[in-house]
Amino acid sequence: MKHLSPKDIIALGFMTFALFVGAGNIIFPPMVGLQSGEHVWVASLGFLITAVGLPVITVIALARVGGGVEALSSPIGQRAGLILATLCYLSVGPLFATPRTTTVSFELGIAPLVGNSALSLFIYSLVYFSLVILVSLYPGKLLDSVGRFLAPIKIISLAILGLAALVWPAGQHVPALEVYQNIPFSKGFVEGYLTMDTLGALVFGIVIVNAARSRGVTSTRLLTRYTIIAGLIAGVGLTLVYLSLFNLGSTSGSLVPDAANGAEILHAYIQQTFGNYGSLFLAILIFVACMVTAIGLTCACAEFFSKLVPLSYRQLVFILAIFSMVVSNLGLSHLIKFSIPVLTAIYPPCIALVVLSFTSRMWRSERRIMMPVMLVTSLVGILDGVKASALADFLPVWDSTIPAQQQKFAWVLHQFEQVPGAEQGLTWLPFALAALVIAAIVDRVLPEFAEATGTESR
């Protein structure tokens, strides 16, 4: 039986960490640190739950079922599971996350050096995705190219940045925004969505398993064990990175009090701390960080879609990379604007799926539990997604002076806004818990049956 050496296990953990740390992981924590002011550590705790805890749990859940998100979602049915898996892969692949790695690395590392023009972005994205294609065409070598080479560069660069923030703080924090003064934990929890780490974990799980398989490991037990270890190593690394970036943002309040995004905070801090060499350092750090994530996402998406469409893995690598390049030229602000409603809609059912996967042995029928909870979280998530999008302007507004029967839909929306957690962006949570309780009662009342055939087993 083939085993991984300790060196390979560490490389696998580094590779997993490197796959996660991309654009969002670097630009969002400093912004949370800046805006949360004196409540930074309460907000960071909420952020760490969705940006570290959930991704690590997701990797473990995938390791337990020995597959990707389609295997994890099997209790809700093949068609529904396929739809969810496709949405996840598209979101963290060519539609949002992969293009975002390009725009962030350009605007944060390259634009300060060459200028922020459409032509510069196009040329950069062309070179960027050429390298992504070159590495992604050989997924069996990811453990060497990423785990042994690119990941250490990323880790060393992030360590330098984190230590610098501790040793040379740029200033003091500014007073927290009103939302962070009122609900710092919940606001941080929702902000963690934007890293896309949980969705990324659903995609990267199969990449981690395949990397171990490339070393000749075939035992399901060992693959599960190595995947879990890799996820835990990545979780520790992510926590350290986030804590250092929270601190950096919090102590940069007097430097850039009105920063529009985390990229501005990082650039201002690097420029002040490292001078003219800072921009070059930041460019290398962001380029490597985003490149590794883009490679992992492209490999995972090509692997997934090659099973669904009559195209080879290599053909899909080219198609996905070129499509991502085109989308990336829309610019960072547009990508973030479009991604927020989609992530708001997708995250609730994905969180429910991962958490419930650990309770499968508690139920007579896992499907009886999974399907209603997933349906409810999906519907509420979609509604919240619409409210977070430009379509919100077309939703009816509740007017207390008009009888409820004359504005039924507006009344329903108004009731949703009164649900506990609605102001914190957690409307789906009470509904998910209610659906779980009802489904659990029904599961205990109805007889047990065989999931595969739908026939009673007793």
PDB file of N, CA, C and O in Angstrom, residues 83-113:
ATOM      1  N   ILE A  83     -27.237  20.453 -10.277  1.00  0.00           N
ATOM      2  CA  ILE A  83     -27.485  21.890 -10.432  1.00  0.00           C
ATOM      3  C   ILE A  83     -26.664  22.678  -9.414  1.00  0.00           C
ATOM      4  O   ILE A  83     -26.015  23.681  -9.755  1.00  0.00           O
ATOM      5  N   LEU A  84     -26.688  22.222  -8.164  1.00  0.00           N
ATOM      6  CA  LEU A  84     -25.927  22.914  -7.119  1.00  0.00           C
ATOM      7  C   LEU A  84     -24.435  22.867  -7.417  1.00  0.00           C
ATOM      8  O   LEU A  84     -23.731  23.886  -7.287  1.00  0.00           O
ATOM      9  N   ALA A  85     -23.942  21.697  -7.823  1.00  0.00           N
ATOM     10  CA  ALA A  85     -22.512  21.566  -8.126  1.00  0.00           C
ATOM     11  C   ALA A  85     -22.123  22.475  -9.287  1.00  0.00           C
ATOM     12  O   ALA A  85     -21.074  23.136  -9.239  1.00  0.00           O
ATOM     13  N   THR A  86     -22.964  22.535 -10.308  1.00  0.00           N
ATOM     14  CA  THR A  86     -22.665  23.381 -11.467  1.00  0.00           C
ATOM     15  C   THR A  86     -22.606  24.850 -11.080  1.00  0.00           C
ATOM     16  O   THR A  86     -21.712  25.590 -11.514  1.00  0.00           O
ATOM     17  N   LEU A  87     -23.553  25.293 -10.243  1.00  0.00           N
ATOM     18  CA  LEU A  87     -23.555  26.686  -9.785  1.00  0.00           C
ATOM     19  C   LEU A  87     -22.293  27.008  -8.984  1.00  0.00           C
ATOM     20  O   LEU A  87     -21.705  28.080  -9.141  1.00  0.00           O
ATOM     21  N   CYS A  88     -21.883  26.053  -8.144  1.00  0.00           N
ATOM     22  CA  CYS A  88     -20.671  26.263  -7.344  1.00  0.00           C
ATOM     23  C   CYS A  88     -19.446  26.388  -8.236  1.00  0.00           C
ATOM     24  O   CYS A  88     -18.628  27.300  -8.071  1.00  0.00           O
ATOM     25  N   TYR A  89     -19.318  25.464  -9.189  1.00  0.00           N
ATOM     26  CA  TYR A  89     -18.147  25.478 -10.067  1.00  0.00           C
ATOM     27  C   TYR A  89     -18.116  26.718 -10.949  1.00  0.00           C
ATOM     28  O   TYR A  89     -17.052  27.307 -11.177  1.00  0.00           O
ATOM     29  N   LEU A  90     -19.274  27.141 -11.443  1.00  0.00           N
ATOM     30  CA  LEU A  90     -19.303  28.344 -12.274  1.00  0.00           C
ATOM     31  C   LEU A  90     -18.973  29.591 -11.456  1.00  0.00           C
ATOM     32  O   LEU A  90     -18.270  30.488 -11.927  1.00  0.00           O
ATOM     33  N   SER A  91     -19.482  29.647 -10.213  1.00  0.00           N
ATOM     34  CA  SER A  91     -19.262  30.826  -9.372  1.00  0.00           C
ATOM     35  C   SER A  91     -17.800  30.974  -8.983  1.00  0.00           C
ATOM     36  O   SER A  91     -17.232  32.068  -9.055  1.00  0.00           O
ATOM     37  N   VAL A  92     -17.185  29.874  -8.537  1.00  0.00           N
ATOM     38  CA  VAL A  92     -15.786  29.965  -8.124  1.00  0.00           C
ATOM     39  C   VAL A  92     -14.838  29.734  -9.293  1.00  0.00           C
ATOM     40  O   VAL A  92     -13.624  29.714  -9.121  1.00  0.00           O
ATOM     41  N   GLY A  93     -15.417  29.561 -10.477  1.00  0.00           N
ATOM     42  CA  GLY A  93     -14.610  29.363 -11.664  1.00  0.00           C
ATOM     43  C   GLY A  93     -14.676  30.552 -12.604  1.00  0.00           C
ATOM     44  O   GLY A  93     -14.328  31.681 -12.227  1.00  0.00           O
ATOM     45  N   PRO A  94     -15.167  30.348 -13.817  1.00  0.00           N
ATOM     46  CA  PRO A  94     -15.059  31.380 -14.859  1.00  0.00           C
ATOM     47  C   PRO A  94     -15.937  32.603 -14.675  1.00  0.00           C
ATOM     48  O   PRO A  94     -15.672  33.635 -15.293  1.00  0.00           O
ATOM     49  N   LEU A  95     -16.980  32.549 -13.846  1.00  0.00           N
ATOM     50  CA  LEU A  95     -17.863  33.703 -13.725  1.00  0.00           C
ATOM     51  C   LEU A  95     -17.339  34.770 -12.767  1.00  0.00           C
ATOM     52  O   LEU A  95     -17.428  35.960 -13.056  1.00  0.00           O
ATOM     53  N   PHE A  96     -16.798  34.349 -11.619  1.00  0.00           N
ATOM     54  CA  PHE A  96     -16.418  35.339 -10.612  1.00  0.00           C
ATOM     55  C   PHE A  96     -14.999  35.164 -10.070  1.00  0.00           C
ATOM     56  O   PHE A  96     -14.148  36.030 -10.232  1.00  0.00           O
ATOM     57  N   ALA A  97     -14.765  34.044  -9.380  1.00  0.00           N
ATOM     58  CA  ALA A  97     -13.529  33.919  -8.603  1.00  0.00           C
ATOM     59  C   ALA A  97     -12.277  33.926  -9.469  1.00  0.00           C
ATOM     60  O   ALA A  97     -11.304  34.618  -9.153  1.00  0.00           O
ATOM     61  N   THR A  98     -12.263  33.144 -10.547  1.00  0.00           N
ATOM     62  CA  THR A  98     -11.062  33.101 -11.390  1.00  0.00           C
ATOM     63  C   THR A  98     -10.769  34.459 -12.033  1.00  0.00           C
ATOM     64  O   THR A  98      -9.626  34.933 -11.973  1.00  0.00           O
ATOM     65  N   PRO A  99     -11.766  35.119 -12.645  1.00  0.00           N
ATOM     66  CA  PRO A  99     -11.484  36.466 -13.174  1.00  0.00           C
ATOM     67  C   PRO A  99     -11.059  37.442 -12.087  1.00  0.00           C
ATOM     68  O   PRO A  99     -10.242  38.324 -12.325  1.00  0.00           O
ATOM     69  N   ARG A 100     -11.619  37.269 -10.871  1.00  0.00           N
ATOM     70  CA  ARG A 100     -11.275  38.197  -9.789  1.00  0.00           C
ATOM     71  C   ARG A 100      -9.811  38.090  -9.409  1.00  0.00           C
ATOM     72  O   ARG A 100      -9.188  39.093  -9.012  1.00  0.00           O
ATOM     73  N   THR A 101      -9.230  36.893  -9.514  1.00  0.00           N
ATOM     74  CA  THR A 101      -7.800  36.760  -9.213  1.00  0.00           C
ATOM     75  C   THR A 101      -6.970  37.628 -10.147  1.00  0.00           C
ATOM     76  O   THR A 101      -5.935  38.170  -9.755  1.00  0.00           O
ATOM     77  N   THR A 102      -7.437  37.749 -11.383  1.00  0.00           N
ATOM     78  CA  THR A 102      -6.711  38.564 -12.365  1.00  0.00           C
ATOM     79  C   THR A 102      -6.833  40.046 -12.060  1.00  0.00           C
ATOM     80  O   THR A 102      -5.831  40.776 -12.028  1.00  0.00           O
ATOM     81  N   THR A 103      -8.053  40.505 -11.843  1.00  0.00           N
ATOM     82  CA  THR A 103      -8.267  41.940 -11.635  1.00  0.00           C
ATOM     83  C   THR A 103      -7.626  42.423 -10.337  1.00  0.00           C
ATOM     84  O   THR A 103      -7.073  43.525 -10.291  1.00  0.00           O
ATOM     85  N   VAL A 104      -7.705  41.606  -9.279  1.00  0.00           N
ATOM     86  CA  VAL A 104      -7.090  42.007  -8.009  1.00  0.00           C
ATOM     87  C   VAL A 104      -5.579  42.078  -8.139  1.00  0.00           C
ATOM     88  O   VAL A 104      -4.943  43.045  -7.704  1.00  0.00           O
ATOM     89  N   SER A 105      -4.981  41.041  -8.732  1.00  0.00           N
ATOM     90  CA  SER A 105      -3.519  41.039  -8.870  1.00  0.00           C
ATOM     91  C   SER A 105      -3.062  42.184  -9.769  1.00  0.00           C
ATOM     92  O   SER A 105      -1.986  42.752  -9.563  1.00  0.00           O
ATOM     93  N   PHE A 106      -3.886  42.553 -10.737  1.00  0.00           N
ATOM     94  CA  PHE A 106      -3.526  43.674 -11.618  1.00  0.00           C
ATOM     95  C   PHE A 106      -3.643  45.010 -10.889  1.00  0.00           C
ATOM     96  O   PHE A 106      -2.697  45.796 -10.862  1.00  0.00           O
ATOM     97  N   GLU A 107      -4.802  45.265 -10.300  1.00  0.00           N
ATOM     98  CA  GLU A 107      -5.051  46.567  -9.680  1.00  0.00           C
ATOM     99  C   GLU A 107      -4.197  46.803  -8.443  1.00  0.00           C
ATOM    100  O   GLU A 107      -3.849  47.937  -8.128  1.00  0.00           O
ATOM    101  N   LEU A 108      -3.869  45.711  -7.728  1.00  0.00           N
ATOM    102  CA  LEU A 108      -3.103  45.868  -6.499  1.00  0.00           C
ATOM    103  C   LEU A 108      -1.600  45.820  -6.731  1.00  0.00           C
ATOM    104  O   LEU A 108      -0.845  46.545  -6.082  1.00  0.00           O
ATOM    105  N   GLY A 109      -1.159  45.001  -7.680  1.00  0.00           N
ATOM    106  CA  GLY A 109       0.276  44.822  -7.857  1.00  0.00           C
ATOM    107  C   GLY A 109       0.867  45.439  -9.104  1.00  0.00           C
ATOM    108  O   GLY A 109       2.029  45.866  -9.112  1.00  0.00           O
ATOM    109  N   ILE A 110       0.080  45.487 -10.181  1.00  0.00           N
ATOM    110  CA  ILE A 110       0.630  45.920 -11.479  1.00  0.00           C
ATOM    111  C   ILE A 110       0.237  47.345 -11.840  1.00  0.00           C
ATOM    112  O   ILE A 110       1.063  48.130 -12.315  1.00  0.00           O
ATOM    113  N   ALA A 111      -1.023  47.712 -11.627  1.00  0.00           N
ATOM    114  CA  ALA A 111      -1.495  49.037 -12.008  1.00  0.00           C
ATOM    115  C   ALA A 111      -0.671  50.172 -11.397  1.00  0.00           C
ATOM    116  O   ALA A 111      -0.395  51.167 -12.081  1.00  0.00           O
ATOM    117  N   PRO A 112      -0.253  50.078 -10.117  1.00  0.00           N
ATOM    118  CA  PRO A 112       0.580  51.158  -9.569  1.00  0.00           C
ATOM    119  C   PRO A 112       1.909  51.328 -10.304  1.00  0.00           C
ATOM    120  O   PRO A 112       2.519  52.404 -10.234  1.00  0.00           O
ATOM    121  N   LEU A 113       2.347  50.277 -11.007  1.00  0.00           N
ATOM    122  CA  LEU A 113       3.627  50.338 -11.709  1.00  0.00           C
ATOM    123  C   LEU A 113       3.484  50.773 -13.164  1.00  0.00           C
ATOM    124  O   LEU A 113       4.341  51.482 -13.690  1.00  0.00           O
TER     125      LEU A 113
END
